[in-house]
Short mmCIF file of C-alpha atoms and ligand atoms in Angstrom, two decimals:
data_model
loop_
_atom_site.label_atom_id
_atom_site.label_comp_id
_atom_site.label_asym_id
_atom_site.label_seq_id
_atom_site.Cartn_x
_atom_site.Cartn_y
_atom_site.Cartn_z
CA MET A 23 -41.70 29.18 111.45
CA ILE A 24 -44.46 26.63 111.15
CA ARG A 25 -46.19 26.59 107.80
CA ARG A 26 -49.92 26.40 108.05
CA LYS A 27 -52.12 24.88 105.46
CA PHE A 28 -55.42 26.63 105.60
CA ALA A 29 -58.88 25.80 104.42
CA LYS A 30 -58.64 22.11 105.00
CA VAL A 31 -61.78 20.26 105.81
CA GLY A 32 -62.43 20.16 109.49
CA LEU A 33 -65.28 21.50 111.55
CA ALA A 34 -66.82 22.89 108.46
CA ALA A 35 -70.16 24.51 108.14
CA VAL A 36 -71.92 22.60 105.42
CA ALA A 37 -73.89 24.84 103.18
CA ALA A 38 -76.25 23.63 100.54
CA VAL A 39 -75.96 25.27 97.18
CA SER A 40 -79.08 27.12 96.29
CA ALA A 41 -80.24 27.18 92.71
CA LEU A 42 -79.12 30.24 90.89
CA THR A 43 -80.11 31.45 87.50
CA LEU A 44 -77.02 32.10 85.49
CA ALA A 45 -77.06 35.38 83.69
CA ALA A 46 -76.16 35.17 80.06
CA CYS A 47 -73.08 37.25 80.61
CA SER A 48 -70.45 37.34 77.97
CA SER A 49 -67.85 34.64 78.29
CA ASN A 50 -64.43 35.48 79.53
CA GLY A 51 -62.08 35.69 76.61
CA GLY A 52 -59.03 35.13 78.80
CA GLY A 53 -57.50 38.57 78.49
CA SER A 54 -55.92 39.84 81.67
CA SER A 55 -58.63 42.42 81.73
CA THR A 56 -60.12 44.32 84.59
CA GLU A 57 -63.88 44.65 84.55
CA THR A 58 -66.20 46.54 86.76
CA THR A 59 -69.90 45.92 87.30
CA ALA A 60 -72.06 47.67 84.78
CA GLY A 61 -75.40 49.31 85.40
CA GLY A 62 -76.81 50.32 88.72
CA ASN A 63 -78.00 53.79 89.55
CA GLY A 64 -76.96 56.58 91.79
CA GLY A 65 -73.70 57.03 93.63
CA ASP A 66 -71.58 54.06 94.56
CA GLY A 67 -71.33 55.23 98.15
CA ASP A 68 -73.47 52.45 99.57
CA LEU A 69 -71.91 49.67 97.55
CA ILE A 70 -69.33 47.29 98.95
CA LYS A 71 -66.23 47.52 96.79
CA VAL A 72 -64.93 44.00 96.14
CA GLY A 73 -61.73 43.17 94.27
CA PHE A 74 -62.04 39.64 92.89
CA SER A 75 -58.93 37.97 91.48
CA GLN A 76 -60.01 34.97 89.42
CA LEU A 77 -57.15 32.62 88.61
CA GLY A 78 -57.97 32.09 84.95
CA ALA A 79 -60.37 30.69 82.38
CA GLU A 80 -58.74 27.28 82.00
CA SER A 81 -61.76 24.99 82.23
CA GLY A 82 -65.52 24.65 81.96
CA TRP A 83 -65.60 24.72 85.75
CA ARG A 84 -63.81 28.07 85.86
CA THR A 85 -66.06 29.61 83.20
CA ALA A 86 -69.14 28.56 85.17
CA ASN A 87 -67.62 29.87 88.40
CA THR A 88 -66.81 33.23 86.80
CA GLU A 89 -70.36 33.48 85.41
CA SER A 90 -71.77 32.72 88.83
CA VAL A 91 -69.54 35.35 90.49
CA LYS A 92 -70.46 38.01 87.93
CA ALA A 93 -74.16 37.16 88.07
CA SER A 94 -74.18 37.49 91.87
CA LEU A 95 -71.69 40.24 92.74
CA THR A 96 -73.77 42.97 91.11
CA LYS A 97 -74.74 46.52 91.98
CA GLU A 98 -78.31 45.29 92.41
CA ASN A 99 -76.93 43.04 95.15
CA GLY A 100 -75.00 45.92 96.71
CA ILE A 101 -71.56 45.07 95.30
CA ASP A 102 -69.20 47.18 93.22
CA LEU A 103 -67.12 44.40 91.63
CA ILE A 104 -63.63 44.79 90.20
CA PHE A 105 -62.95 41.46 88.46
CA VAL A 106 -59.47 40.54 87.18
CA ASP A 107 -58.54 37.34 85.33
CA ALA A 108 -54.95 36.21 86.05
CA GLN A 109 -54.65 33.76 83.15
CA GLN A 110 -53.29 31.03 85.43
CA LYS A 111 -50.23 33.12 86.34
CA GLN A 112 -49.44 33.75 89.98
CA GLU A 113 -47.54 36.96 89.21
CA ASN A 114 -50.68 38.38 87.56
CA GLN A 115 -52.67 37.48 90.64
CA ILE A 116 -50.19 39.09 93.00
CA LYS A 117 -50.25 42.24 90.87
CA ALA A 118 -54.07 42.30 90.94
CA LEU A 119 -54.07 41.91 94.72
CA ARG A 120 -51.64 44.81 95.07
CA ASP A 121 -53.82 46.91 92.76
CA PHE A 122 -56.81 46.13 94.98
CA ILE A 123 -54.86 47.43 97.99
CA ALA A 124 -53.98 50.61 96.06
CA GLN A 125 -57.65 51.04 95.13
CA ASP A 126 -58.58 50.66 98.78
CA VAL A 127 -61.28 48.07 98.16
CA ASP A 128 -63.49 47.02 101.07
CA ILE A 129 -62.95 43.30 100.57
CA ILE A 130 -60.53 41.17 98.58
CA ALA A 131 -61.77 37.86 97.23
CA PHE A 132 -59.45 35.52 95.36
CA SER A 133 -58.98 32.02 94.11
CA PRO A 134 -55.25 31.19 94.43
CA VAL A 135 -53.81 29.36 91.41
CA ILE A 136 -51.36 27.44 93.62
CA GLU A 137 -51.09 27.09 97.37
CA THR A 138 -47.71 28.66 98.15
CA GLY A 139 -46.01 31.99 97.39
CA TRP A 140 -48.57 34.32 98.93
CA ASP A 141 -46.82 35.25 102.20
CA GLU A 142 -45.69 38.72 101.19
CA VAL A 143 -48.86 39.90 99.50
CA LEU A 144 -51.10 38.41 102.19
CA GLN A 145 -49.08 40.34 104.79
CA GLU A 146 -49.51 43.53 102.74
CA ILE A 147 -53.28 42.95 102.59
CA LYS A 148 -53.31 42.37 106.32
CA ASP A 149 -51.31 45.53 106.98
CA ALA A 150 -53.85 47.43 104.87
CA GLU A 151 -56.59 45.89 107.05
CA ILE A 152 -58.58 44.58 104.12
CA PRO A 153 -60.52 41.39 104.93
CA VAL A 154 -59.98 38.43 102.59
CA VAL A 155 -62.65 36.03 101.40
CA LEU A 156 -60.80 33.02 100.00
CA VAL A 157 -62.62 31.31 97.15
CA ASP A 158 -62.31 27.78 95.74
CA ARG A 159 -58.62 26.87 96.15
CA THR A 160 -56.56 26.95 99.31
CA VAL A 161 -53.39 28.70 100.54
CA ASP A 162 -50.37 27.49 102.47
CA THR A 163 -48.81 30.49 104.21
CA THR A 164 -46.87 31.63 107.27
CA VAL A 165 -49.15 34.67 107.69
CA GLU A 166 -51.39 34.41 110.76
CA ASP A 167 -55.13 34.49 110.06
CA PRO A 168 -54.66 35.31 106.37
CA TYR A 169 -58.37 35.29 105.55
CA VAL A 170 -61.69 35.69 107.31
CA THR A 171 -63.52 32.91 105.55
CA TRP A 172 -63.06 30.32 102.81
CA ILE A 173 -65.67 28.80 100.51
CA GLY A 174 -64.98 25.87 98.22
CA ALA A 175 -65.19 22.14 97.75
CA ASP A 176 -63.67 19.30 99.75
CA PHE A 177 -61.06 18.28 97.18
CA ARG A 178 -59.71 15.42 99.24
CA LEU A 179 -63.16 13.91 99.55
CA GLU A 180 -63.62 14.25 95.79
CA GLY A 181 -60.44 12.22 95.24
CA GLU A 182 -61.59 9.66 97.78
CA MET A 183 -64.99 9.29 96.10
CA ALA A 184 -63.28 8.70 92.75
CA GLY A 185 -60.96 6.20 94.44
CA GLU A 186 -63.80 4.29 96.10
CA TRP A 187 -65.53 3.78 92.75
CA VAL A 188 -62.30 2.56 91.13
CA LYS A 189 -61.52 0.24 94.05
CA GLU A 190 -65.01 -1.24 93.90
CA ASN A 191 -65.29 -1.61 90.11
CA TYR A 192 -61.73 -1.99 88.81
CA PRO A 193 -59.63 -3.23 91.74
CA ASP A 194 -56.83 -4.44 89.45
CA ALA A 195 -56.68 -1.42 87.19
CA LYS A 196 -53.37 -0.05 85.99
CA ILE A 197 -53.96 3.60 86.61
CA PHE A 198 -52.56 6.70 84.98
CA GLU A 199 -53.24 9.87 86.98
CA LEU A 200 -53.78 13.05 84.98
CA GLN A 201 -52.99 15.76 87.50
CA GLY A 202 -54.30 19.31 87.63
CA THR A 203 -52.01 22.36 87.97
CA LEU A 204 -49.16 21.13 90.16
CA GLY A 205 -49.16 22.73 93.59
CA SER A 206 -52.81 23.80 93.43
CA GLY A 207 -55.11 22.81 96.27
CA ALA A 208 -57.35 20.97 93.82
CA GLN A 209 -54.43 18.85 92.52
CA VAL A 210 -52.70 18.19 95.82
CA ASP A 211 -55.81 17.14 97.73
CA ARG A 212 -57.57 15.17 94.97
CA GLU A 213 -54.38 13.20 94.46
CA GLU A 214 -53.90 12.57 98.16
CA GLY A 215 -57.48 11.38 98.57
CA PHE A 216 -57.49 9.18 95.48
CA ASP A 217 -54.06 7.61 96.03
CA ALA A 218 -54.85 6.83 99.67
CA VAL A 219 -57.97 4.89 98.69
CA VAL A 220 -56.72 2.96 95.64
CA GLY A 221 -53.18 2.41 96.93
CA ALA A 222 -50.06 3.98 95.43
CA ASP A 223 -48.99 0.63 93.90
CA LYS A 224 -51.98 0.76 91.51
CA ILE A 225 -50.76 3.98 89.89
CA ILE A 226 -48.34 3.23 87.08
CA GLY A 227 -47.78 6.82 85.97
CA LYS A 228 -48.66 10.46 86.57
CA ALA A 229 -48.38 13.68 84.60
CA THR A 230 -50.00 17.09 84.72
CA GLY A 231 -52.39 18.47 82.13
CA ASN A 232 -52.70 21.82 83.94
CA PHE A 233 -56.52 21.46 84.10
CA THR A 234 -56.86 22.19 80.35
CA ARG A 235 -58.19 20.07 77.50
CA ALA A 236 -55.19 20.72 75.22
CA GLU A 237 -52.56 19.83 77.82
CA GLY A 238 -54.61 16.85 78.98
CA LYS A 239 -54.56 15.52 75.43
CA THR A 240 -50.79 15.99 75.09
CA ALA A 241 -50.14 14.30 78.43
CA VAL A 242 -52.25 11.27 77.46
CA GLU A 243 -50.62 11.00 74.03
CA ALA A 244 -47.29 10.68 75.83
CA ALA A 245 -48.74 8.33 78.45
CA LEU A 246 -50.11 5.95 75.79
CA GLN A 247 -46.52 5.56 74.59
CA ALA A 248 -44.90 5.41 78.01
CA TYR A 249 -47.45 3.13 79.70
CA PRO A 250 -48.97 0.91 77.00
CA ASP A 251 -50.67 -1.31 79.58
CA MET A 252 -52.58 1.47 81.37
CA ASP A 253 -56.29 0.72 81.41
CA LEU A 254 -57.73 3.46 83.62
CA ILE A 255 -57.23 7.21 83.77
CA PHE A 256 -58.11 9.33 86.77
CA ALA A 257 -58.25 12.93 85.47
CA HIS A 258 -58.42 15.70 88.06
CA ASN A 259 -61.00 17.51 85.91
CA ASP A 260 -63.41 16.95 83.02
CA ASP A 261 -61.51 19.11 80.54
CA MET A 262 -58.36 17.01 80.80
CA GLY A 263 -60.53 13.87 80.55
CA LEU A 264 -62.05 15.26 77.34
CA GLY A 265 -58.53 15.81 76.02
CA ALA A 266 -57.75 12.20 77.00
CA ILE A 267 -60.71 10.99 74.89
CA GLU A 268 -59.23 12.71 71.84
CA ALA A 269 -55.80 11.16 72.43
CA ILE A 270 -57.23 7.68 73.02
CA GLU A 271 -59.43 7.78 69.92
CA ALA A 272 -56.53 9.06 67.81
CA ALA A 273 -54.57 6.00 68.99
CA GLY A 274 -57.37 3.74 67.71
CA LYS A 275 -58.70 2.78 71.16
CA LYS A 276 -62.11 3.17 72.74
CA PRO A 277 -62.41 5.56 75.69
CA GLY A 278 -64.74 4.17 78.33
CA GLU A 279 -64.07 0.58 77.20
CA ASP A 280 -60.39 -0.03 76.41
CA ILE A 281 -59.45 2.70 78.84
CA ILE A 282 -61.79 3.55 81.71
CA ILE A 283 -62.00 7.27 82.49
CA VAL A 284 -62.86 8.78 85.87
CA THR A 285 -62.98 12.57 86.26
CA VAL A 286 -63.96 15.42 88.59
CA ASP A 287 -66.22 18.49 87.99
CA ALA A 288 -69.40 17.26 86.23
CA VAL A 289 -69.66 20.16 83.81
CA ARG A 290 -72.15 19.55 81.01
CA ASP A 291 -69.52 18.37 78.45
CA GLY A 292 -68.17 15.91 80.99
CA LEU A 293 -71.60 14.51 81.83
CA GLN A 294 -72.38 14.24 78.11
CA ALA A 295 -69.22 12.14 77.66
CA LEU A 296 -70.44 10.00 80.58
CA HIS A 297 -73.86 9.57 78.96
CA ASP A 298 -72.14 8.71 75.66
CA GLY A 299 -70.15 5.96 77.38
CA LYS A 300 -66.75 7.63 77.00
CA PHE A 301 -66.38 8.55 80.67
CA ASN A 302 -67.24 5.94 83.31
CA PHE A 303 -67.60 7.89 86.55
CA VAL A 304 -67.67 11.59 87.39
CA VAL A 305 -67.36 13.26 90.79
CA GLU A 306 -69.09 16.62 90.95
CA CYS A 307 -67.39 19.87 91.93
CA ASN A 308 -70.05 22.56 91.95
CA PRO A 309 -68.84 25.99 90.73
CA VAL A 310 -72.15 27.80 91.18
CA PHE A 311 -71.78 29.49 94.54
CA GLY A 312 -71.67 33.20 93.67
CA ASP A 313 -74.78 33.79 95.79
CA GLN A 314 -73.01 32.33 98.82
CA ILE A 315 -69.99 34.57 98.18
CA VAL A 316 -72.29 37.63 98.23
CA ASP A 317 -73.74 36.48 101.50
CA LEU A 318 -70.28 36.06 103.04
CA VAL A 319 -69.03 39.38 101.66
CA LYS A 320 -71.99 41.24 103.17
CA LYS A 321 -71.54 39.61 106.55
CA VAL A 322 -67.78 40.20 106.61
CA TYR A 323 -68.31 43.85 105.64
CA ALA A 324 -70.88 44.26 108.39
CA GLY A 325 -68.52 42.69 110.91
CA GLU A 326 -70.89 39.79 111.50
CA GLU A 327 -69.68 36.35 112.39
CA VAL A 328 -69.06 33.95 109.50
CA PRO A 329 -67.95 30.31 109.48
CA LYS A 330 -64.23 29.81 108.88
CA GLU A 331 -65.10 27.34 106.12
CA THR A 332 -68.10 26.76 103.91
CA ILE A 333 -68.03 23.49 101.99
CA VAL A 334 -69.92 23.32 98.72
CA VAL A 335 -71.51 19.89 98.62
CA ASP A 336 -70.74 17.51 95.74
CA ALA A 337 -72.55 14.50 94.22
CA THR A 338 -71.29 11.66 91.97
CA PHE A 339 -72.57 10.33 88.63
CA ASP A 340 -72.21 7.06 86.71
CA GLN A 341 -73.36 6.05 83.23
CA SER A 342 -76.97 5.70 84.38
CA ILE A 343 -77.27 9.51 84.09
CA THR A 344 -80.12 10.56 81.77
CA GLN A 345 -80.12 13.23 79.09
CA GLU A 346 -82.85 15.06 81.04
CA GLU A 347 -80.60 15.28 84.10
CA ILE A 348 -77.78 16.69 81.98
CA ASP A 349 -80.04 19.23 80.27
CA ALA A 350 -81.41 20.42 83.60
CA ARG A 351 -78.01 21.31 85.02
CA LEU A 352 -76.82 24.87 85.42
CA TYR A 353 -73.30 24.39 84.08
O1 GYE B 412 -61.92 21.27 89.26
C1 GYE B 412 -60.91 22.57 87.56
C2 GYE B 412 -60.46 23.98 87.55
O2 GYE B 412 -60.15 24.65 91.60
C3 GYE B 412 -62.10 23.33 91.77
O3 GYE B 412 -60.03 24.20 88.87
C4 GYE B 412 -61.20 24.07 90.89
C5 GYE B 412 -60.64 23.28 89.74
C6 GYE B 412 -61.63 22.55 88.86
O4 GYE B 412 -59.59 24.30 86.58
O5 GYE B 412 -61.70 22.28 86.44
#
């Protein structure tokens, strides 16, 4: 059977991200906990019951995305949210999805940790006739029409934008690529886009840091030994780039000067590192689209037409960024 890779950029509806005030909700401690929306009044009869399987709490991006989801999918907005954090484990996610089927939710929303391995559970969801709103990352499945709509970023374009800056500014760089979680849409597509622009021969080594600061640091410690002549790191997210800074400084080198660092996400800590001269270029990946998810959920529930894809638009930043710009950002 032909494998289909869904949620690739194509005839996408481009949606601008509207400003959203982040609620000061408590941060996600990472426990595989199930939470339901608090507050609200009266019976839940009119609310749309949404099971949301978040893949984890591995990065600043994910924390901001979770905050945005929780701030938007509220009873005030007509949603009864069941939120489950999978701690970056696919088996936890599959279990959460099955629990959502058992709870007979109206809509399932989820952000798949990796692209493959969903065939069975997606078929079960389909058999239960529960519509799926796919969030952030993509799936690669044999199931026909596995979701109604997908919202997320154009990861390939993000990789290409990073690559264009490197090609323009450091055409002879010896590049080490710090990959995100292997097999995730964000890793696969950023890598494809970046490598295609800079040329595979420019990349002297690759390793994964699983999108976390700690694993990014460990991977760069090893890379400094294995590839002593590397002079540029492309990290698939800010957190791993921040881990790289620690490893580089511990080795007595200057991040941003001895080793150029290019990252993706543009969370506040990443942009601060850029302003401080330790990162050199950052491609944005905006996590604040909870309000757009609500909009999609309501339309899907009402049986209205929705675009197959909604692309969250990204910008890029270099060291000319000001402190005021950083302070004004939502995440
Ligand atoms: O870039 C990274 C996170 O899927 C877009 O996941 C997301 C990525 C994001 O861990 O920081």
